[in-house]
Short mmCIF file of C-alpha atoms and ligand atoms in Angstrom, two decimals:
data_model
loop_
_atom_site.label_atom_id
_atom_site.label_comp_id
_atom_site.label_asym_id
_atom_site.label_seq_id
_atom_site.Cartn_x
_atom_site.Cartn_y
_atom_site.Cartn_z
CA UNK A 6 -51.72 136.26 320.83
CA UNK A 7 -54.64 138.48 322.61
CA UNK A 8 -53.87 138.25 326.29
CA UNK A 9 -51.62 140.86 328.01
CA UNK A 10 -49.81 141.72 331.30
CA UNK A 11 -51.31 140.46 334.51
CA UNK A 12 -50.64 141.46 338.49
CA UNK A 13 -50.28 138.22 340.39
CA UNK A 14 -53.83 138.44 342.00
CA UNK A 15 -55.58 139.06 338.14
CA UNK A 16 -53.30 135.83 337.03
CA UNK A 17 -54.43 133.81 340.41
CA UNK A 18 -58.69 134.92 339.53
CA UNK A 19 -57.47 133.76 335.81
CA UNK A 20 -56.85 130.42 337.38
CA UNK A 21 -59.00 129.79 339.61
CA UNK A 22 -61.95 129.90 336.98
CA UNK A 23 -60.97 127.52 334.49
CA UNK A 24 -59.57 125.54 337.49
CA UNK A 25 -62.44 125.35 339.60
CA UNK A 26 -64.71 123.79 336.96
CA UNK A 27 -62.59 120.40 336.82
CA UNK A 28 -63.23 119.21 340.09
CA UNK A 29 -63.47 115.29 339.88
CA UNK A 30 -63.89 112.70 342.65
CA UNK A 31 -62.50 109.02 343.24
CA UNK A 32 -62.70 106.88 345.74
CA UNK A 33 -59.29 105.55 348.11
CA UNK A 34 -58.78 103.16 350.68
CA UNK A 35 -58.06 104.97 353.64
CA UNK A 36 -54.64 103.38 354.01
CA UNK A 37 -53.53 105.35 350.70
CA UNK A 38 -55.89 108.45 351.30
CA UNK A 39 -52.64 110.29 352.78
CA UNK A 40 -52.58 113.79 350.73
CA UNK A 41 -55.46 113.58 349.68
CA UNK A 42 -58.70 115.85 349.78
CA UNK A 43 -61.94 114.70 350.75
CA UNK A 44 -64.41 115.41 348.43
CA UNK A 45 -67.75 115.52 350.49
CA UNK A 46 -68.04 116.52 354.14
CA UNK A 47 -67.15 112.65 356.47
CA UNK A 48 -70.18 112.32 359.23
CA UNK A 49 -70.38 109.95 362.02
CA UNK A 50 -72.85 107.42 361.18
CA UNK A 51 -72.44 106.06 364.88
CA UNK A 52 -71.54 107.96 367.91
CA UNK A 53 -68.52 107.62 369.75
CA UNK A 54 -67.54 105.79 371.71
CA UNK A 55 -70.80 103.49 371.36
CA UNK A 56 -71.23 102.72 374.58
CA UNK A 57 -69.96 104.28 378.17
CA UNK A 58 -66.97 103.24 378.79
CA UNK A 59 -64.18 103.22 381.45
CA UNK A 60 -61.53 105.72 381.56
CA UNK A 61 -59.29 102.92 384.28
CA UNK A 62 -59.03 100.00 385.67
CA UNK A 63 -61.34 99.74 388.72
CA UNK A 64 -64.99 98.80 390.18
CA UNK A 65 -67.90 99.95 388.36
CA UNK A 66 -70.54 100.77 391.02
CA UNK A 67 -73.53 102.77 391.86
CA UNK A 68 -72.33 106.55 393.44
CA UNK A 69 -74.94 106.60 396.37
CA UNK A 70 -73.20 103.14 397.78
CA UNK A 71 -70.21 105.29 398.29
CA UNK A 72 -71.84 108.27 400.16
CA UNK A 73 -70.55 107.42 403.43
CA UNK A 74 -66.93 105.93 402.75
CA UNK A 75 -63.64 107.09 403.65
CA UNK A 76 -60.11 105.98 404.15
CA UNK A 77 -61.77 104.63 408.19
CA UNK A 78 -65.04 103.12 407.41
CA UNK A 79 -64.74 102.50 403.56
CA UNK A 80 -68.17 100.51 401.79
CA UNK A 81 -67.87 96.90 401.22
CA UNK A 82 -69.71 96.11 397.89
CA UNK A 83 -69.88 92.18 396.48
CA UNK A 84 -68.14 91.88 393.38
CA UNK A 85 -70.69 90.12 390.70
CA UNK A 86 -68.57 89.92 387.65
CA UNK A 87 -65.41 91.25 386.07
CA UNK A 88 -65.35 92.39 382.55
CA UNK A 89 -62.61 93.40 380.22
CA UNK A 90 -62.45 95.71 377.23
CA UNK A 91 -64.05 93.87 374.36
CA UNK A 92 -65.86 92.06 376.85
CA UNK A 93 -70.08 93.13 377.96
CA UNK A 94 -71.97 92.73 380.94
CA UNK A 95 -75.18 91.03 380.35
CA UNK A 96 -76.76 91.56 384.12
CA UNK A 97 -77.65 94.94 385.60
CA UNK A 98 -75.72 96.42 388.42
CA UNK A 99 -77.90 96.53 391.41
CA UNK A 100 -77.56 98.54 394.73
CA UNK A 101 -74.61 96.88 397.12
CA UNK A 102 -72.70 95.09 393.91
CA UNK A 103 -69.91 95.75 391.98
CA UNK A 104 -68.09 94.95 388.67
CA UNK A 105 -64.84 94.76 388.62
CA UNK A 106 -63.66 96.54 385.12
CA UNK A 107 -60.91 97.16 382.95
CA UNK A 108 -60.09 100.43 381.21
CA UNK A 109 -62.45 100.29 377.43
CA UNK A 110 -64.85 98.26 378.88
CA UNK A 111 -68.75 98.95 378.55
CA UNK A 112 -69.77 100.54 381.98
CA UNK A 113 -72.28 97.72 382.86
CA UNK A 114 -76.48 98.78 383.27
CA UNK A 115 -77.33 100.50 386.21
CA UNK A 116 -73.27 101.65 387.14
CA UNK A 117 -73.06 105.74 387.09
CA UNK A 118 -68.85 105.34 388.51
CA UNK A 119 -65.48 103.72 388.14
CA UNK A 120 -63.62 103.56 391.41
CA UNK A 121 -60.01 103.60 390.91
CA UNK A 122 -58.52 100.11 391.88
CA UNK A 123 -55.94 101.97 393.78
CA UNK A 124 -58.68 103.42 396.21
CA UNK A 125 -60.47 99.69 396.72
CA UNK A 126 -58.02 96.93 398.63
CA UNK A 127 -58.33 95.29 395.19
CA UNK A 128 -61.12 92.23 396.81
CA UNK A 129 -62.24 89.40 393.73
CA UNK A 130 -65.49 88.43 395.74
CA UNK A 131 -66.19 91.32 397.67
CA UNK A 132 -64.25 95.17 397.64
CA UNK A 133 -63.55 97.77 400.30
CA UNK A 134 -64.06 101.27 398.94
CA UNK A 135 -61.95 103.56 400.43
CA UNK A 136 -63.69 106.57 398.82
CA UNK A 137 -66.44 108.32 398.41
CA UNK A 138 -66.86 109.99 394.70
CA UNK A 139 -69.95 111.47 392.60
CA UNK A 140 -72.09 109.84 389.70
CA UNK A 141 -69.92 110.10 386.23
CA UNK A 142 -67.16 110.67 387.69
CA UNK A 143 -64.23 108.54 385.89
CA UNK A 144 -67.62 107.61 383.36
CA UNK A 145 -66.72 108.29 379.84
CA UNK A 146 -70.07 108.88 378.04
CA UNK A 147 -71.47 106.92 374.66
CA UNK A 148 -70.46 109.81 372.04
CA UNK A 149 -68.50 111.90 374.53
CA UNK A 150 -65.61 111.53 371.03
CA UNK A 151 -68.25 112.13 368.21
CA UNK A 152 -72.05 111.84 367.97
CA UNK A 153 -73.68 110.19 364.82
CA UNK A 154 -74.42 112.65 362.25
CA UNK A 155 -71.48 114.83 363.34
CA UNK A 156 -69.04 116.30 360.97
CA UNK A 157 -65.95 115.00 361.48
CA UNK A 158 -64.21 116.52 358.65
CA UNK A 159 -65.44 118.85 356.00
CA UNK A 160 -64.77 118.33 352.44
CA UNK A 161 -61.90 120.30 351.00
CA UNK A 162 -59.68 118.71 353.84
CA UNK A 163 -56.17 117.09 353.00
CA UNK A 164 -56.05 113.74 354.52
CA UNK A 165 -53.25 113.77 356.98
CA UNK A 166 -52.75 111.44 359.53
CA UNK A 167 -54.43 112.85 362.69
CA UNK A 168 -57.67 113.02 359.89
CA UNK A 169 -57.13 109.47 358.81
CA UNK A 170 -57.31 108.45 362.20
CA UNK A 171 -60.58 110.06 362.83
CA UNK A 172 -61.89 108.23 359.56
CA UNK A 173 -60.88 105.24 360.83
CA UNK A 174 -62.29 105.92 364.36
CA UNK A 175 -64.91 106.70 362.40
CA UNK A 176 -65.46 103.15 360.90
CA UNK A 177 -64.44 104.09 357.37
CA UNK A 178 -61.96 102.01 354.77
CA UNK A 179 -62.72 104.31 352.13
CA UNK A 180 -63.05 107.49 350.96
CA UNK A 181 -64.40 109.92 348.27
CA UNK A 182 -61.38 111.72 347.54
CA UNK A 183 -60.86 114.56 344.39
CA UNK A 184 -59.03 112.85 341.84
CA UNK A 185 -55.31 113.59 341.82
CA UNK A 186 -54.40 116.26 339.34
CA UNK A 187 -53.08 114.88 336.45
CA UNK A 188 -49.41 116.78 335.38
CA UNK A 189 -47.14 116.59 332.51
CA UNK A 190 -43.94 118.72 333.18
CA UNK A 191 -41.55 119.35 330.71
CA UNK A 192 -38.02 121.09 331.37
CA UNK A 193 -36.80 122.51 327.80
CA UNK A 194 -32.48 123.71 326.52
CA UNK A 195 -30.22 121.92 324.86
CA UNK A 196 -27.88 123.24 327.28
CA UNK A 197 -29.33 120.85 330.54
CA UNK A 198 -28.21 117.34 331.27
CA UNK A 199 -29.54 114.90 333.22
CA UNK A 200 -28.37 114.32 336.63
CA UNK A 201 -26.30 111.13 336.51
CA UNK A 202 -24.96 111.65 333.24
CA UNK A 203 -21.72 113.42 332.89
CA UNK A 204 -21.80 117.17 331.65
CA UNK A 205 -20.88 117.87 328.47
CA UNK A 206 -19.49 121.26 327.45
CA UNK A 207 -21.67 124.26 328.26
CA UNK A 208 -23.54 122.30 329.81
CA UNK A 209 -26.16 122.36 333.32
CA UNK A 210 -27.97 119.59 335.12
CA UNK A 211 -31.88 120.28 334.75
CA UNK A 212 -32.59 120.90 338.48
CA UNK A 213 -36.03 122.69 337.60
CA UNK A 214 -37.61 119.37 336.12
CA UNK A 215 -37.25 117.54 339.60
CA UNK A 216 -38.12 120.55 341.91
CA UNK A 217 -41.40 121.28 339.76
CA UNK A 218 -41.88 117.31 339.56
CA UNK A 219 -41.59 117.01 343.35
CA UNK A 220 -43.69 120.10 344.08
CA UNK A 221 -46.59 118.98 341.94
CA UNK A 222 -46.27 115.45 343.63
CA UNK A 223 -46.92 117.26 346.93
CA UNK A 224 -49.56 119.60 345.98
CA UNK A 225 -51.71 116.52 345.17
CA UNK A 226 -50.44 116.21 341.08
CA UNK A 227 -50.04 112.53 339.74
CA UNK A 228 -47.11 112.69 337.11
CA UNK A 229 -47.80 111.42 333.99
CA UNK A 230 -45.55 112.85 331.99
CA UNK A 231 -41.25 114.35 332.82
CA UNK A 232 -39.70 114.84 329.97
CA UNK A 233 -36.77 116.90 328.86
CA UNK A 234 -36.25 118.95 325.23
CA UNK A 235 -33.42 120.75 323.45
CA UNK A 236 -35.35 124.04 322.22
CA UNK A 237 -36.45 123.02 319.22
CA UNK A 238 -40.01 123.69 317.95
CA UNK A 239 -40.83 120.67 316.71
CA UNK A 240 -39.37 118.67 319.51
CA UNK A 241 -41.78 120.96 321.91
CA UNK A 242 -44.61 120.65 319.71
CA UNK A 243 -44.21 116.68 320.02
CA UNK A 244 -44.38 116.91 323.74
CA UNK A 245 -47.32 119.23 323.60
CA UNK A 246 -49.65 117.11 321.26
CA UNK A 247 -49.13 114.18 323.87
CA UNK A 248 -49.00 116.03 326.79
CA UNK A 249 -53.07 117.37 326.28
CA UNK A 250 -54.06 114.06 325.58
CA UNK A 251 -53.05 112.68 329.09
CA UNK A 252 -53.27 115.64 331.42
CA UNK A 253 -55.17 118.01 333.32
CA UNK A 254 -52.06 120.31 333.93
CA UNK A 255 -49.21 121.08 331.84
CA UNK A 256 -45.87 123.13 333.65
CA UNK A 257 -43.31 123.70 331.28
CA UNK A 258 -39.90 125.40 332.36
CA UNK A 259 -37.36 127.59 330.63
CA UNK A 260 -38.03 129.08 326.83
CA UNK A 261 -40.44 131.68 327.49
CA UNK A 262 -38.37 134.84 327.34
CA UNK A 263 -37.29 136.61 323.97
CA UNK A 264 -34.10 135.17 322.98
CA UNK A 265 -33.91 133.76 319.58
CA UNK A 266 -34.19 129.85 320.78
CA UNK A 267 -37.02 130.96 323.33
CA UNK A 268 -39.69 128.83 321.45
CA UNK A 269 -42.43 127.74 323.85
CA UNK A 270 -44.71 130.26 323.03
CA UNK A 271 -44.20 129.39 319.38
CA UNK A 272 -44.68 125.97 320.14
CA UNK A 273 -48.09 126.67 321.69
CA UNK A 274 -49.31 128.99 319.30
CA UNK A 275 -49.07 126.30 316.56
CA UNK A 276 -50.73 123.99 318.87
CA UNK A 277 -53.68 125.98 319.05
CA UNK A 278 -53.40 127.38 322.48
CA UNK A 279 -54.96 130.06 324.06
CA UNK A 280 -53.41 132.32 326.29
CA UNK A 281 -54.19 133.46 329.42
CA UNK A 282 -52.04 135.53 329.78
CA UNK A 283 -48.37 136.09 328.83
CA UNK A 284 -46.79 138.54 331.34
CA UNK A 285 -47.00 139.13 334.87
CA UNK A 286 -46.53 141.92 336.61
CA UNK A 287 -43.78 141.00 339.10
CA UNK A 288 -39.99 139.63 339.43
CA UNK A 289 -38.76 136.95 339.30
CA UNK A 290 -40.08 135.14 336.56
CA UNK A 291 -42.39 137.85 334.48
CA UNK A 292 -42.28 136.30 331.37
CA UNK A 293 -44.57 133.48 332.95
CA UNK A 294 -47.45 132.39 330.88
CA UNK A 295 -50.61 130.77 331.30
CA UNK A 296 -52.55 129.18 328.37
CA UNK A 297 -55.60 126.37 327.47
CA UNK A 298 -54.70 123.58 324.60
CA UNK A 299 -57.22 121.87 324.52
CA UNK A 300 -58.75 121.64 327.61
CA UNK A 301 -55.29 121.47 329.27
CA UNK A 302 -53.94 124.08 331.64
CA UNK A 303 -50.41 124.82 330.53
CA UNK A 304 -48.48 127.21 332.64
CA UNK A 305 -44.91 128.00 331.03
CA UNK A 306 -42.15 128.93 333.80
CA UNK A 307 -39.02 130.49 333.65
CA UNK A 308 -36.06 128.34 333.37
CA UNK A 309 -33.94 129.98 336.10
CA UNK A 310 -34.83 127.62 338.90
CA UNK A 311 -35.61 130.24 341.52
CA UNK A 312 -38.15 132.75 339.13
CA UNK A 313 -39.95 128.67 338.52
CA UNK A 314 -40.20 128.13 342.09
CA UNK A 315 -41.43 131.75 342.67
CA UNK A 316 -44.27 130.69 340.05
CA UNK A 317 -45.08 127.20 341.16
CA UNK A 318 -46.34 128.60 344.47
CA UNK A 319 -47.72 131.75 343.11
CA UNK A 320 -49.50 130.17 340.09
CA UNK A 321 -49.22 126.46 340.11
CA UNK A 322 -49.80 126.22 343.61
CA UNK A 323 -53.45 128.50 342.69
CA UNK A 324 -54.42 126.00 340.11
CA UNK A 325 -53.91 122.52 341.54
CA UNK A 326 -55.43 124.27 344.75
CA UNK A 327 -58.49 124.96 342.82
CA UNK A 328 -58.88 121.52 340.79
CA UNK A 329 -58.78 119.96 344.27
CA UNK A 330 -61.16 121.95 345.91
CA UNK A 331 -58.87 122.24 348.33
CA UNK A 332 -58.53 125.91 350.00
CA UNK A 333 -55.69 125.08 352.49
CA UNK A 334 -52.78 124.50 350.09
CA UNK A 335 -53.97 127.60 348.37
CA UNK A 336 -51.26 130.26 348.58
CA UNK A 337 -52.56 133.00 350.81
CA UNK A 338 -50.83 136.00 351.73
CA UNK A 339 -50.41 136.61 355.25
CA UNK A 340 -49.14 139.64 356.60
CA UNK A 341 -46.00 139.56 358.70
CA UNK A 342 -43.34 141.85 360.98
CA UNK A 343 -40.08 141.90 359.50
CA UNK A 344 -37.59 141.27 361.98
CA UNK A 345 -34.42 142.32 359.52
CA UNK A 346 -34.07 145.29 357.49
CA UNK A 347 -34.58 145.21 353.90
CA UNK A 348 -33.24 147.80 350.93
CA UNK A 349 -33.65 147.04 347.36
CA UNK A 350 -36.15 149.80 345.66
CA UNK A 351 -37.81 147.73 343.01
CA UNK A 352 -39.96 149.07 339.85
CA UNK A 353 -42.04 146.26 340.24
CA UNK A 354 -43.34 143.90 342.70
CA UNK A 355 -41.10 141.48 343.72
CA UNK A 356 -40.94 138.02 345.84
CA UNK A 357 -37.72 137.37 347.78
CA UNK A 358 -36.79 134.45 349.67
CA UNK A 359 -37.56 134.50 353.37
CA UNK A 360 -37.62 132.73 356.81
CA UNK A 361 -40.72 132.85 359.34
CA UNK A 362 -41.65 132.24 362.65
CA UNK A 363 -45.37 133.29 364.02
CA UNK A 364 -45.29 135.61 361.91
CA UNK A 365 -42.15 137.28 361.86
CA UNK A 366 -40.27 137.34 358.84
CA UNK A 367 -36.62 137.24 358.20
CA UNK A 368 -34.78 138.08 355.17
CA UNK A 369 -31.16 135.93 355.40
CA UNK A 370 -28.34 137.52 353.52
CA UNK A 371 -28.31 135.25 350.33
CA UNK A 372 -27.62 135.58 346.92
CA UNK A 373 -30.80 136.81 345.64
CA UNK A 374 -30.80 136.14 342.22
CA UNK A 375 -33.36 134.34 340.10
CA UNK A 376 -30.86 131.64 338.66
CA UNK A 377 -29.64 130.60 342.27
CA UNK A 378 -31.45 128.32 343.71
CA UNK A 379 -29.05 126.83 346.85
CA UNK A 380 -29.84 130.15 348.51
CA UNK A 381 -33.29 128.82 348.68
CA UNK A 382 -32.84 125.91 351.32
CA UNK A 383 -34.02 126.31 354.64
CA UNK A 384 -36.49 129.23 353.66
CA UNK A 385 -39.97 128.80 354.85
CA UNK A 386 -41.81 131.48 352.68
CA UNK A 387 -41.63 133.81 350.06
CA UNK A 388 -41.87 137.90 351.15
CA UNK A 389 -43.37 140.12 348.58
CA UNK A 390 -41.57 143.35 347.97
CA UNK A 391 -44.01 146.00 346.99
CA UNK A 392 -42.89 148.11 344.20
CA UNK A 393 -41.40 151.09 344.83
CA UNK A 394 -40.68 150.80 348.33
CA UNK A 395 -37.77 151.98 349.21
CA UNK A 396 -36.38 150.99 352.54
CA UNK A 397 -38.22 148.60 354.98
CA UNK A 398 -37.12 148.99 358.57
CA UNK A 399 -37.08 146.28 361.09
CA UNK A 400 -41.13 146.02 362.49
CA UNK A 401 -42.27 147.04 359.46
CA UNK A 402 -45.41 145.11 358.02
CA UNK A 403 -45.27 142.69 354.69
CA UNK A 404 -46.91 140.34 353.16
CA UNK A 405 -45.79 136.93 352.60
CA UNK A 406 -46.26 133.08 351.66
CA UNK A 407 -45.81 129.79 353.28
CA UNK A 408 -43.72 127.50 350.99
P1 AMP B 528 -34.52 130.24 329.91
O1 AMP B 528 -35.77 130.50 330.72
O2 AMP B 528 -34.64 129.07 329.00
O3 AMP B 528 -34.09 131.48 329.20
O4 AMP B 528 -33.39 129.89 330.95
C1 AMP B 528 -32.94 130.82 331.89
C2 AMP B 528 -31.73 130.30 332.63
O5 AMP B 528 -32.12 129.15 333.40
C3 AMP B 528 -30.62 129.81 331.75
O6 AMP B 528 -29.40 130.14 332.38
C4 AMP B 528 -30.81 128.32 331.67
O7 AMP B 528 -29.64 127.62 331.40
C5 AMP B 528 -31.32 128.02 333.04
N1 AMP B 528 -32.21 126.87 333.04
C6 AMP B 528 -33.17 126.64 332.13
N2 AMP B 528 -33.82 125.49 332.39
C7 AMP B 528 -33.24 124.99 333.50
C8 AMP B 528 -33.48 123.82 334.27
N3 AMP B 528 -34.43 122.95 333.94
N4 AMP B 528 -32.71 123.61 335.35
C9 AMP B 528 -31.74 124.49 335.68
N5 AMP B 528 -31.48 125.62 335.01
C10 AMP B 528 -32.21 125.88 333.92
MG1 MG B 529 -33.49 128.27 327.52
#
């Protein structure tokens, strides 16, 4: 096996380049476009609203008819035609006439101002104006939202709601999206159970299998494939052979360390993998491996459930970033103030559970330990603990993650 140790940032560049290059597009209707990442920048191919347009519910009128009124001699205008959003004026507004208009409705020809309807006494065939008030005020301009050709939103971006709302505002149904990223994972030990079933004797539920399943769903991975093996090579194998034939992105949990039923490596060597790498260079989880069957990404996580989750957003998290396109679920490391005191000297680097707000970073007094994983609810990022340092005071600096 020729691939060695890795820091987290050599294991991320790893990723990114045979990542990157499998960037493929489909097209969604915009209702189900939620999650997912545009593939080419959306422009306006209108503007905005496309045609001024009432802010209220008023008189549209011409600004210099209102020069002279006030609450004691207000300006008496004949009203010509009402109009409702939805509705158009064909005529143009001339000097000494009015329209009476409702809030979205084209500003008629020839108007430059909406005049409340509380500042008019409200007349059908002819309204007192009770105020004077400048051209475009209460006007809303054509494009004063977007103006054809605009960029709306640039490719890259996860469809959220606030987005798909512009798209639709937009006049779009559908959508080149990246294709979702297809994922096989694969929880391995004859020692886990599924939950529902009753335990048997020395045995665990498999809790890793739905947290990496659930993870991936979020990222923007389409499950193909969750399975569960007892470690046994050709069981893994099995799951292997399939797994390249109907997915992008392979994440594997538990067998990777160097106990005698630790056979995942094995497994993929036989397939005809090649690795990555097969170490990194930080805790929890170093045994963590990245490999290529085929043209399938495999990554191969620890099976304590807090050293996978430690790995999904380091590593996972890099790779379905990068077959999306898609920079802003990326993890990126973001330095913070620590707001608690920390002490655990560490040989190498190390990620720890955290909580953050703006920016400051709290480290709750749990059980930090990499088969734990209820000590993980509730924490908003992961802290990284550089080696060797020994003591970190309150308002000291560190880097972290969003989770
Ligand atoms: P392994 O990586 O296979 O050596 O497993 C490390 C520890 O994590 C062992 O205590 C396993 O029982 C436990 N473990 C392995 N896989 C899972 C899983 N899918 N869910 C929960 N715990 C697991
Ligand atoms: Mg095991």
């Amino acid at each position: 096996m020729a691939a060695g140790k890795v820091t987290v940032k050599e294991a991320q560049e790893l990723i990114r380049r045979v990542a990157a290059k499998k960037q493929e597009t489909d097209e969604a209707v915009l209702w189900e476009a939620g999650g997912r990442v545009l593939a080419e920048d959306l422009r306006a191919r209108f503007s905005h609203p496309p045609f001024p347009r009432s802010p209220l519910d008023g008189y549209a009128v011409q600004a210099q008819d209102l020069k002279d009124a006030g609450p004691d001699g207000p300006a008496c205008l004949q009203v010509t035609e009402k109009v409702c959003a939805g509705q158009c004026s064909k005529r143009r507004l001339k000097p000494g006439e009015a329209v009476r208009i409702m809030t979205g409705a084209p500003i008629p020809a020839g108007a430059d101002t909406v005049v409340r309807q509380e500042d008019t006494d409200y007349g059908e065939r002819e309204v007192r104006i009770y105020k004077r008030q400048d051209a475009y005020d209460n006007y809303c301009p054509e494009g004063e939202d977007f103006r054809e050709g605009d960029v709306l939103i640039q490719q890259g971006a996860r469809m959220d709601a606030v987005r798909i709302g512009i798209a639709a505002s937009a006049g779009y149904s559908r959508i080149r999206v990246r294709k979702k990223v297809r994922t096989a994972v694969l929880s391995t030990g004859t020692e886990l159970c599924a939950p529902g079933m009753p335990l048997g004797e020395g045995q665990i539920y498999d809790s890793s299998l739905y947290l990496i399943a659930e993870r991936v769903r979020e990222l923007g991975g389409e499950l193909v494939m969750a399975e569960r093996v007892p470690d046994e090579e050709q069981a893994l194998r099995a799951y292997l052979r399939r797994a390249k034939t109907c997915a992008d992105l392979v994440v594997t949990t538990g067998g990777v360390s160097v106990g005698e039923k630790d056979l995942v490596r094995k497994a993929l060597e036989q397939e005809g993998a090649r690795f990555l790498f097969d170490r990194v260079l930080v805790k929890p989880g170093s045994p963590t491996t990245a490999s290529i069957l085929g043209t399938t990404l495999v990554f191969s996580l620890s099976g304590n459930p807090f050293a996978a989750a430690v790995h999904l957003e380091l590593l996972v998290r890099t790779a379905t970033a990068s077959f999306l396109g898609c920079e802003e679920t990326a993890p990126s490391e973001k330095e913070g103030i620590l707001i608690s005191e920390f002490q655990r000297p560490c040989r190498t680097d190390r990620w720890i559970r955290g909580r953050e707000e703006s920016g400051r970073i709290w480290i709750p007094e749990t059980k930090e330990k990499s088969g734990i994983l209820s000590s993980m609810e509730g924490c908003s990022c992961l802290v990284k603990i550089e080696k060797d340092r020994e003591r970190i005071a309150k308002g000291e600096k560190v880097w972290y993650i969003r989770i």
